[in-house]
Amino acid sequence: MPLAFQSVKGSAWILSVGNELLIGRVVNTNAAWLAQRLTLLGYAVRRIVVVPDVEEEIAGAFRDALGSADVVVSTGGLGPTPDDVTNFALAKALGRPAEVNAEALRMVEEKYARRGYPMTPEREKMAVMPRGARPLPNPVGTAPGILVEEGSKIVVCLPGVPSEMEAIFLEHVEPLLRSRGPPHFYAERVVRVKGVPESDVAPVVKKALKLSELVYVKSHPRGFEVDAPVLEIHVYGGSEKPGEAESEVERVAAFVAEEIRRSFPEKAQVELR
Amino acid sequence: MPLAFQSVKGSAWILSVGNELLIGRVVNTNAAWLAQRLTLLGYAVRRIVVVPDVEEEIAGAFRDALGSADVVVSTGGLGPTPDDVTNFALAKALGRPAEVNAEALRMVEEKYARRGYPMTPEREKMAVMPRGARPLPNPVGTAPGILVEEGSKIVVCLPGVPSEMEAIFLEHVEPLLRSRGPPHFYAERVVRVKGVPESDVAPVVKKALKLSELVYVKSHPRGFEVDAPVLEIHVYGGSEKPGEAESEVERVAAFVAEEIRRSFPEKAQVELR
């Protein structure tokens, strides 16, 4: 496999916590959003794992993730209800005590004080974090995010509400992840092909995958293989050198387009986007 | 935790295969769709795992899934391109040889013959399955699904194209899963609450979770916790007895609505859906 799917920055796992995902009530748009941000930042996302609201299972997933990835980002389970237990699960996985974080408590208190709400055990729970964690201010909601550095690894816990998750990631996580390791430049092109079945394009994709260590190529069927084939061939890659990913992706995408035109001169309609 | 999230039929894992999910180019709607179908059928989905198009990693995920779940459903990686390797990965995980399945080969040949396309190695690859597998006809596309029974466990591999995945599941997988184990009846209600923060409703949810072994209760914030709180409290459960899940869910949802109205008489607007 080309190296494109490895990474200049390291590997990442995304953990999504919540029964609502496992009963199909909610589509996991959070994971897709995070996967895209992490990819653009230069991290290779190797797993997305969805787990139920069960402390022992979340802890097990954190252990698996920390055993394999450089960066672990979780969403969900930071709120005030009894099944919000991501903070306790992470503490267990790290072997650290879960305790009220003074800075986090101040953040939570301030949010509620603004409208005259007193503190309650449920609100205080949102300030419980593994010892040594750094709370990440939540500009949209009340539960702070959690950042823990464990050796060279980073764990970030974000709320499940998309607007809160995105705001904390963009303000506090992205700058940190960007600053680690070398710079990263990402590029992509799409070759759209009408009139040729994916099974006939497969040999071209196979050749294209060997052209550059930086570039990955994958075909996505959008029409009907036999009767009305339409393909989107996604060509993408990253590099730490400015311009390199762009020129390599350009070169591979041009090869794919040209090779398909050449192989199927009468059938293929090829468009390079 | 209440038993609602366990199950009368057994547990299930969903494996989603595809780099496009790990770079965030595609949102995993397949997993949500399958999770909902499996839940309605009476299976408890305990994990959704997204893995890259790498044979060894897919095989590892199948092994993990088979070590824990009664039913494993995968999507993606059944097509004709070189990175479609789910069939080989499953064979490896099961310790069975991967070989051309004669019935599957007939299905694939027929699809292409209809438009006069000859067989090619790429097309033949879609008929490769673990020894002993049953091919599942694909009414929409060309790659058959794969069904393997391993002891009392069932593994199903479906294509990643949503229309193909759904068609094969509904026609060939759902009837089989429905027929296993006792019947299953699912029920759900939503209590919508305006004006009370989730952290104040949390003690009610905690009490509600203890009311029935069959029923699970989870609050989902939809507004702004401090300034304009809106909650949807999802109450759901399943049973093998007709009417039982419905009446238990009804009882718990009525308790939640009533308890919130009683606790916050001046603030709460409560609607039972």
XYZ file of C-alpha atoms in Angstrom:
546
model
C 0.000 0.000 0.000
C 1.255 3.496 -0.746
C 2.374 5.509 2.210
C -0.315 8.150 1.704
C -2.375 6.479 4.309
C 0.472 6.519 6.738
C 1.338 9.965 7.835
C 3.894 12.619 8.523
C 2.301 13.450 11.877
C 1.339 10.087 13.326
C -1.761 7.936 13.638
C -5.125 8.693 15.190
C -8.134 6.790 16.497
C -11.586 8.281 16.939
C -13.834 6.908 19.705
C -17.525 7.717 19.517
C -19.397 7.126 22.759
C -23.165 6.734 22.808
C -25.951 4.170 22.644
C -27.821 6.481 20.262
C -25.186 5.684 17.610
C -25.486 1.936 18.225
C -29.265 1.894 17.812
C -28.994 3.956 14.628
C -30.927 6.911 16.001
C -28.024 9.250 15.236
C -25.722 9.161 12.193
C -22.086 9.579 13.234
C -21.371 12.883 11.511
C -18.977 13.815 14.359
C -16.578 11.029 13.375
C -16.603 12.071 9.715
C -15.967 15.704 10.643
C -13.074 14.777 12.942
C -11.658 12.282 10.429
C -11.541 14.986 7.798
C -9.906 17.553 10.101
C -7.320 15.037 11.333
C -6.529 13.947 7.757
C -6.047 17.543 6.637
C -3.768 18.111 9.635
C -1.602 15.178 8.527
C -2.737 12.429 10.893
C -3.658 8.996 9.546
C -6.963 7.955 11.093
C -6.681 4.165 11.461
C -9.882 3.405 13.365
C -13.256 4.810 14.282
C -14.823 2.831 17.128
C -18.341 3.354 18.454
C -18.948 2.103 21.998
C -21.980 2.083 24.315
C -22.379 4.282 27.408
C -20.742 1.674 29.629
C -17.696 2.718 31.643
C -15.830 -0.602 31.335
C -16.345 -0.772 27.567
C -15.280 2.832 27.021
C -12.190 2.236 29.170
C -11.340 -0.849 27.106
C -11.655 1.146 23.888
C -9.346 3.878 25.259
C -6.798 1.187 26.193
C -6.919 -0.325 22.689
C -6.611 3.122 21.121
C -3.674 4.162 23.311
C -1.943 0.887 22.522
C -1.952 1.751 18.832
C -2.452 5.442 18.030
C -0.488 8.631 18.695
C -3.626 10.732 19.037
C -6.989 9.620 20.406
C -10.075 11.821 20.082
C -13.356 10.833 21.696
C -16.799 12.393 21.446
C -19.747 12.016 23.793
C -20.317 11.106 27.405
C -19.189 14.367 29.040
C -22.605 15.659 30.124
C -24.457 15.692 33.434
C -26.581 12.525 33.150
C -25.752 9.250 34.932
C -24.679 7.521 31.705
C -22.150 10.241 30.846
C -19.055 8.400 32.040
C -16.289 9.111 29.508
C -14.275 11.031 32.110
C -14.331 8.116 34.563
C -13.577 5.608 31.802
C -10.541 7.562 30.600
C -9.207 7.837 34.156
C -9.590 4.082 34.537
C -7.836 3.401 31.203
C -4.931 5.660 32.209
C -4.731 4.280 35.730
C -5.148 7.765 37.158
C -7.648 8.893 39.786
C -10.778 10.736 38.567
C -11.112 13.965 40.532
C -12.696 17.377 40.337
C -10.390 19.603 38.285
C -10.322 23.044 39.904
C -10.008 24.947 36.630
C -12.781 22.899 35.019
C -14.993 23.496 38.043
C -14.491 27.250 37.652
C -15.489 27.008 33.991
C -18.671 25.085 34.785
C -19.590 27.317 37.740
C -19.214 30.449 35.635
C -21.548 29.105 32.920
C -24.358 28.427 35.387
C -23.740 31.450 37.612
C -24.426 33.701 34.644
C -28.118 32.754 34.914
C -28.162 32.368 38.670
C -28.115 28.566 38.710
C -26.473 26.991 41.783
C -23.993 24.117 41.529
C -25.375 20.582 41.885
C -23.690 17.155 41.946
C -24.711 16.659 38.289
C -23.032 19.912 37.259
C -19.941 19.255 39.344
C -19.567 15.858 37.638
C -18.763 17.680 34.377
C -15.585 18.998 36.068
C -14.344 15.527 37.008
C -11.259 14.551 34.983
C -8.302 12.202 35.205
C -5.569 13.678 37.421
C -3.211 15.857 35.371
C -5.774 16.610 32.648
C -6.173 20.051 31.109
C -9.759 21.255 30.729
C -10.600 22.773 27.331
C -13.049 25.706 27.472
C -16.391 25.028 25.767
C -17.512 28.224 24.028
C -20.931 26.812 23.122
C -22.089 24.538 25.953
C -21.220 23.816 29.556
C -19.079 20.642 29.696
C -15.373 21.400 29.189
C -13.330 19.148 26.938
C -10.534 17.051 28.431
C -6.928 16.987 27.228
C -4.455 14.483 28.623
C -0.872 13.949 27.560
C 0.339 10.430 28.295
C 4.003 10.137 27.377
C 4.193 11.220 23.733
C 0.516 10.481 23.196
C -2.430 12.842 23.316
C -5.986 12.038 24.346
C -8.768 14.540 23.779
C -12.363 14.067 24.966
C -14.996 16.272 23.340
C -18.757 16.592 23.921
C -21.158 14.774 21.606
C -23.129 17.871 20.607
C -21.649 18.705 17.176
C -21.469 22.490 17.615
C -19.645 22.093 20.948
C -17.336 19.379 19.620
C -16.371 21.450 16.574
C -15.820 24.676 18.504
C -13.520 23.083 21.096
C -11.589 21.163 18.430
C -11.032 24.212 16.233
C -10.095 26.543 19.073
C -8.010 24.307 21.306
C -7.117 20.997 19.669
C -6.291 21.874 16.079
C -3.582 24.433 16.956
C -1.913 21.895 19.260
C -2.030 19.059 16.714
C -0.819 21.353 13.944
C 2.205 22.364 16.011
C 3.361 18.779 16.584
C 5.724 17.184 14.062
C 6.566 18.524 10.606
C 4.238 20.729 8.561
C 1.698 18.947 6.363
C 0.269 19.722 2.942
C -2.698 17.812 1.577
C -3.977 17.622 -2.003
C -6.754 15.791 -3.818
C -8.328 15.468 -7.264
C -11.314 13.540 -8.556
C -11.428 11.794 -11.930
C -15.031 11.281 -12.966
C -15.629 8.499 -15.476
C -18.835 7.645 -17.297
C -19.385 4.612 -19.496
C -16.802 2.145 -18.151
C -17.542 -0.442 -15.428
C -15.450 -0.264 -12.259
C -14.194 -3.796 -12.940
C -12.626 -2.564 -16.201
C -11.063 0.460 -14.536
C -9.603 -1.674 -11.731
C -6.352 -2.498 -13.603
C -5.750 1.230 -14.146
C -6.263 1.908 -10.430
C -3.829 -0.899 -9.656
C -1.141 0.680 -11.857
C -1.868 4.149 -10.451
C -1.413 2.926 -6.884
C 2.210 2.086 -7.755
C 3.082 5.489 -9.182
C 3.747 7.446 -5.988
C 4.466 6.545 -2.396
C 2.522 9.635 -1.348
C -0.677 9.130 -3.272
C -3.669 6.891 -2.664
C -6.232 6.123 -5.371
C -9.707 4.736 -4.794
C -12.678 4.320 -7.100
C -16.212 4.928 -5.855
C -19.101 3.625 -7.971
C -21.879 6.189 -8.360
C -23.978 4.604 -11.097
C -24.800 1.049 -12.129
C -21.805 -1.181 -12.881
C -23.273 -3.007 -15.861
C -26.002 -0.812 -17.283
C -24.887 2.761 -16.625
C -21.499 2.886 -14.926
C -20.350 6.130 -13.298
C -17.200 6.274 -11.188
C -15.526 8.864 -9.041
C -11.869 8.059 -8.702
C -10.473 9.889 -5.703
C -6.753 10.661 -5.858
C -5.222 12.140 -2.714
C -2.115 12.411 -0.624
C -0.062 14.443 1.807
C 3.515 15.571 2.180
C 5.633 17.686 4.486
C 7.122 19.561 1.514
C 5.104 22.464 0.105
C 3.885 21.695 -3.417
C 4.951 18.049 -3.403
C 1.563 16.468 -2.601
C -0.094 18.752 -5.129
C 2.275 17.844 -7.965
C 2.268 14.124 -7.133
C -1.532 13.998 -6.916
C -1.747 15.967 -10.160
C 0.630 13.546 -11.873
C -1.256 10.426 -10.718
C -4.681 11.891 -11.505
C -3.503 12.860 -15.003
C -2.213 9.321 -15.504
C -5.549 7.846 -14.432
C -7.549 10.121 -16.729
C -5.230 9.577 -19.708
C -4.962 5.807 -19.220
C -8.751 5.411 -19.084
C -9.228 7.589 -22.179
C -6.563 5.560 -23.998
C -7.933 2.159 -22.925
C -11.592 2.872 -23.660
C -11.465 5.438 -26.467
C -15.028 4.909 -27.616
C -16.816 4.360 -24.315
C -15.210 6.512 -21.657
C -16.223 10.053 -20.813
C -13.483 11.292 -18.496
C -13.440 14.514 -16.533
C -10.580 15.608 -14.274
C -11.785 17.752 -11.378
C -27.673 -0.641 33.470
C -31.133 -1.795 32.420
C -31.285 -4.862 30.219
C -32.828 -2.929 27.325
C -29.452 -2.667 25.746
C -28.902 -6.361 26.059
C -31.194 -8.325 23.860
C -33.545 -11.214 23.309
C -31.801 -12.200 20.069
C -28.104 -11.741 20.807
C -25.400 -9.158 20.207
C -24.109 -7.687 16.976
C -21.044 -5.846 15.714
C -20.939 -3.750 12.563
C -17.654 -3.498 10.641
C -17.331 -0.705 8.107
C -14.475 -1.165 5.670
C -13.074 1.766 3.712
C -10.412 4.448 3.756
C -13.034 6.938 2.527
C -14.694 6.709 5.964
C -11.379 7.228 7.779
C -10.521 10.376 5.831
C -14.008 11.777 6.411
C -14.921 11.867 2.734
C -17.966 9.703 3.384
C -20.317 9.825 6.392
C -21.076 6.325 7.683
C -24.802 6.260 6.967
C -24.565 2.497 6.255
C -23.678 1.774 9.873
C -26.579 3.868 11.185
C -29.010 2.162 8.818
C -27.798 -1.311 9.815
C -27.744 -0.399 13.511
C -31.374 0.642 13.324
C -32.469 -2.492 11.452
C -30.568 -4.778 13.843
C -32.026 -2.981 16.880
C -35.560 -3.307 15.545
C -34.919 -7.007 14.890
C -33.937 -7.458 18.548
C -30.143 -7.553 18.325
C -28.029 -5.372 20.634
C -25.375 -3.615 18.550
C -22.354 -3.371 20.858
C -19.729 -1.968 18.478
C -19.340 -0.202 15.171
C -15.738 -0.418 13.973
C -14.371 1.376 10.907
C -11.191 -0.132 9.434
C -8.987 0.763 6.461
C -8.765 -1.240 3.208
C -5.963 -3.403 4.586
C -6.469 -7.159 4.641
C -4.633 -7.804 7.895
C -6.539 -5.053 9.730
C -9.911 -6.181 8.417
C -9.098 -9.765 9.432
C -8.181 -8.560 12.927
C -11.473 -6.698 13.222
C -13.426 -9.811 12.150
C -11.554 -11.846 14.776
C -12.384 -9.310 17.503
C -16.015 -9.213 16.396
C -16.389 -12.997 16.276
C -14.837 -13.228 19.721
C -17.613 -11.099 21.149
C -20.763 -10.907 19.019
C -23.363 -13.395 17.822
C -23.889 -11.583 14.531
C -21.280 -9.645 12.540
C -22.274 -7.486 9.581
C -19.649 -5.799 7.418
C -20.008 -3.290 4.608
C -17.529 -2.412 1.885
C -14.573 -4.061 0.198
C -16.463 -6.524 -2.022
C -15.861 -4.794 -5.363
C -13.457 -5.443 -8.233
C -10.584 -3.078 -7.356
C -7.286 -4.229 -5.800
C -8.124 -2.732 -2.409
C -11.424 -4.628 -2.165
C -10.194 -7.406 0.128
C -12.998 -8.080 2.630
C -13.550 -11.588 1.214
C -9.878 -12.536 1.694
C -9.780 -10.929 5.154
C -12.820 -12.868 6.342
C -11.359 -16.153 5.040
C -8.166 -15.401 6.944
C -10.065 -14.565 10.143
C -12.048 -17.814 9.896
C -9.006 -19.894 9.001
C -10.743 -21.096 5.826
C -9.379 -21.013 2.285
C -10.603 -18.201 -0.017
C -11.828 -19.736 -3.250
C -14.110 -19.018 -6.178
C -17.656 -19.911 -5.127
C -19.378 -21.583 -8.075
C -22.810 -20.139 -7.321
C -21.381 -16.656 -6.802
C -19.456 -16.942 -10.052
C -22.679 -17.759 -11.870
C -24.339 -14.678 -10.349
C -21.493 -12.398 -11.418
C -21.229 -13.924 -14.919
C -24.946 -13.476 -15.525
C -24.820 -9.791 -14.593
C -22.082 -9.016 -17.097
C -23.267 -11.419 -19.811
C -26.500 -9.451 -20.018
C -24.559 -6.629 -21.704
C -22.081 -8.848 -23.490
C -19.176 -8.218 -21.117
C -16.684 -11.094 -20.827
C -15.349 -12.320 -17.478
C -12.049 -10.862 -16.293
C -9.874 -11.567 -13.234
C -11.315 -8.429 -11.570
C -14.881 -9.663 -12.068
C -14.043 -13.201 -10.985
C -12.542 -11.818 -7.760
C -16.054 -10.744 -6.685
C -16.992 -14.446 -6.553
C -14.149 -15.357 -4.192
C -15.437 -16.284 -0.733
C -14.367 -18.280 2.308
C -14.997 -21.994 1.779
C -18.521 -22.917 2.899
C -19.931 -19.414 2.404
C -23.342 -18.786 0.873
C -23.466 -16.024 -1.740
C -26.330 -13.550 -1.361
C -27.796 -12.285 -4.657
C -27.301 -8.573 -5.281
C -30.436 -7.215 -6.968
C -28.889 -3.769 -7.570
C -25.180 -4.214 -8.363
C -22.809 -6.994 -9.349
C -20.916 -8.146 -6.221
C -22.863 -10.795 -4.250
C -23.004 -10.545 -0.473
C -21.341 -13.238 1.637
C -23.013 -15.233 4.397
C -21.002 -17.538 6.635
C -22.237 -19.535 9.602
C -19.468 -20.283 12.072
C -20.808 -22.465 14.849
C -23.798 -20.550 16.231
C -22.473 -17.257 14.856
C -23.380 -15.508 11.628
C -21.155 -13.286 9.521
C -22.599 -11.259 6.675
C -20.528 -9.157 4.260
C -22.402 -6.545 2.230
C -21.231 -4.081 -0.435
C -20.492 -0.479 0.533
C -22.872 1.093 -1.995
C -25.915 1.919 0.177
C -28.613 0.833 -2.291
C -26.913 -2.564 -2.777
C -26.256 -3.028 0.939
C -29.875 -2.243 1.853
C -31.379 -4.444 -0.848
C -29.321 -7.509 0.079
C -29.946 -6.996 3.796
C -33.712 -6.620 3.414
C -34.124 -9.521 0.995
C -31.733 -12.093 2.392
C -30.395 -11.166 5.822
C -33.377 -9.729 7.684
C -35.605 -12.819 7.195
C -32.811 -15.045 8.502
C -32.083 -12.868 11.542
C -35.769 -12.470 12.309
C -36.221 -16.264 12.335
C -33.476 -16.856 14.916
C -34.371 -16.842 18.591
C -37.613 -15.586 20.095
C -39.804 -12.919 18.487
C -38.984 -9.312 19.301
C -41.148 -6.260 19.841
C -39.621 -2.778 20.027
C -41.180 0.422 21.298
C -40.036 4.010 21.797
C -41.342 7.409 22.952
C -39.776 10.835 23.096
C -40.355 13.316 25.911
C -39.534 16.815 24.694
C -38.681 19.331 27.409
C -38.148 23.063 27.064
C -36.938 25.386 29.782
C -35.036 23.027 32.081
C -31.263 22.380 31.809
C -30.164 18.782 31.198
C -28.227 18.873 34.459
C -31.490 19.481 36.355
C -33.281 16.704 34.507
C -30.459 14.243 35.169
C -31.831 13.051 38.559
C -35.162 12.261 36.893
C -33.398 10.243 34.207
C -31.495 8.417 36.916
C -34.731 7.434 38.659
C -36.374 6.484 35.349
C -33.510 4.149 34.486
C -34.405 2.083 37.540
C -38.096 1.664 36.697
C -37.915 -1.168 34.182
C -35.359 -3.772 33.227
C -36.556 -3.492 29.635
C -36.361 0.231 29.143
C -33.459 2.555 28.472
C -33.689 6.327 28.920
C -31.308 8.870 27.449
C -31.483 12.649 27.211
C -30.202 14.472 24.144
C -29.609 18.233 24.415
C -30.998 20.134 21.433
C -30.767 23.717 22.650
C -28.425 25.630 24.932
C -28.015 24.206 28.433
C -27.913 27.504 30.302
C -29.639 30.073 28.121
C -32.294 28.153 26.193
C -32.391 24.499 27.190
C -34.248 22.026 24.995
C -34.044 18.289 25.584
C -35.274 15.215 23.811
C -35.503 12.343 26.233
C -35.566 9.086 24.318
C -37.306 6.195 26.062
C -37.042 2.821 24.348
C -36.920 -0.900 24.861
C -37.660 -4.331 23.489
C -39.324 -7.512 24.670
C -40.224 -10.926 23.363
C -43.785 -10.576 24.637
C -46.269 -8.702 22.428
C -47.353 -5.438 24.081
C -44.853 -5.608 26.936
C -42.233 -3.240 25.527
C -44.963 -0.819 24.516
C -46.579 -0.711 27.950
C -43.257 -0.555 29.798
C -41.951 2.245 27.573
C -45.265 4.055 27.966
C -45.084 3.742 31.767
C -41.506 5.029 31.979
C -42.108 7.879 29.504
C -45.202 8.964 31.460
C -43.150 8.929 34.668
C -40.445 11.084 33.078
C -42.947 13.617 31.747
C -44.889 13.782 35.007
C -41.821 13.952 37.243
C -40.349 16.845 35.226
C -43.662 18.738 35.242
C -43.933 18.198 39.020
C -40.303 19.160 39.749
C -40.238 22.314 37.593
C -43.854 23.487 37.550
C -43.080 27.012 36.456
C -40.259 26.425 34.024
C -40.845 23.181 32.182
C -42.792 22.791 28.956
C -43.188 19.045 28.543
C -44.523 17.210 25.538
C -44.878 13.435 25.279
C -44.493 12.172 21.715
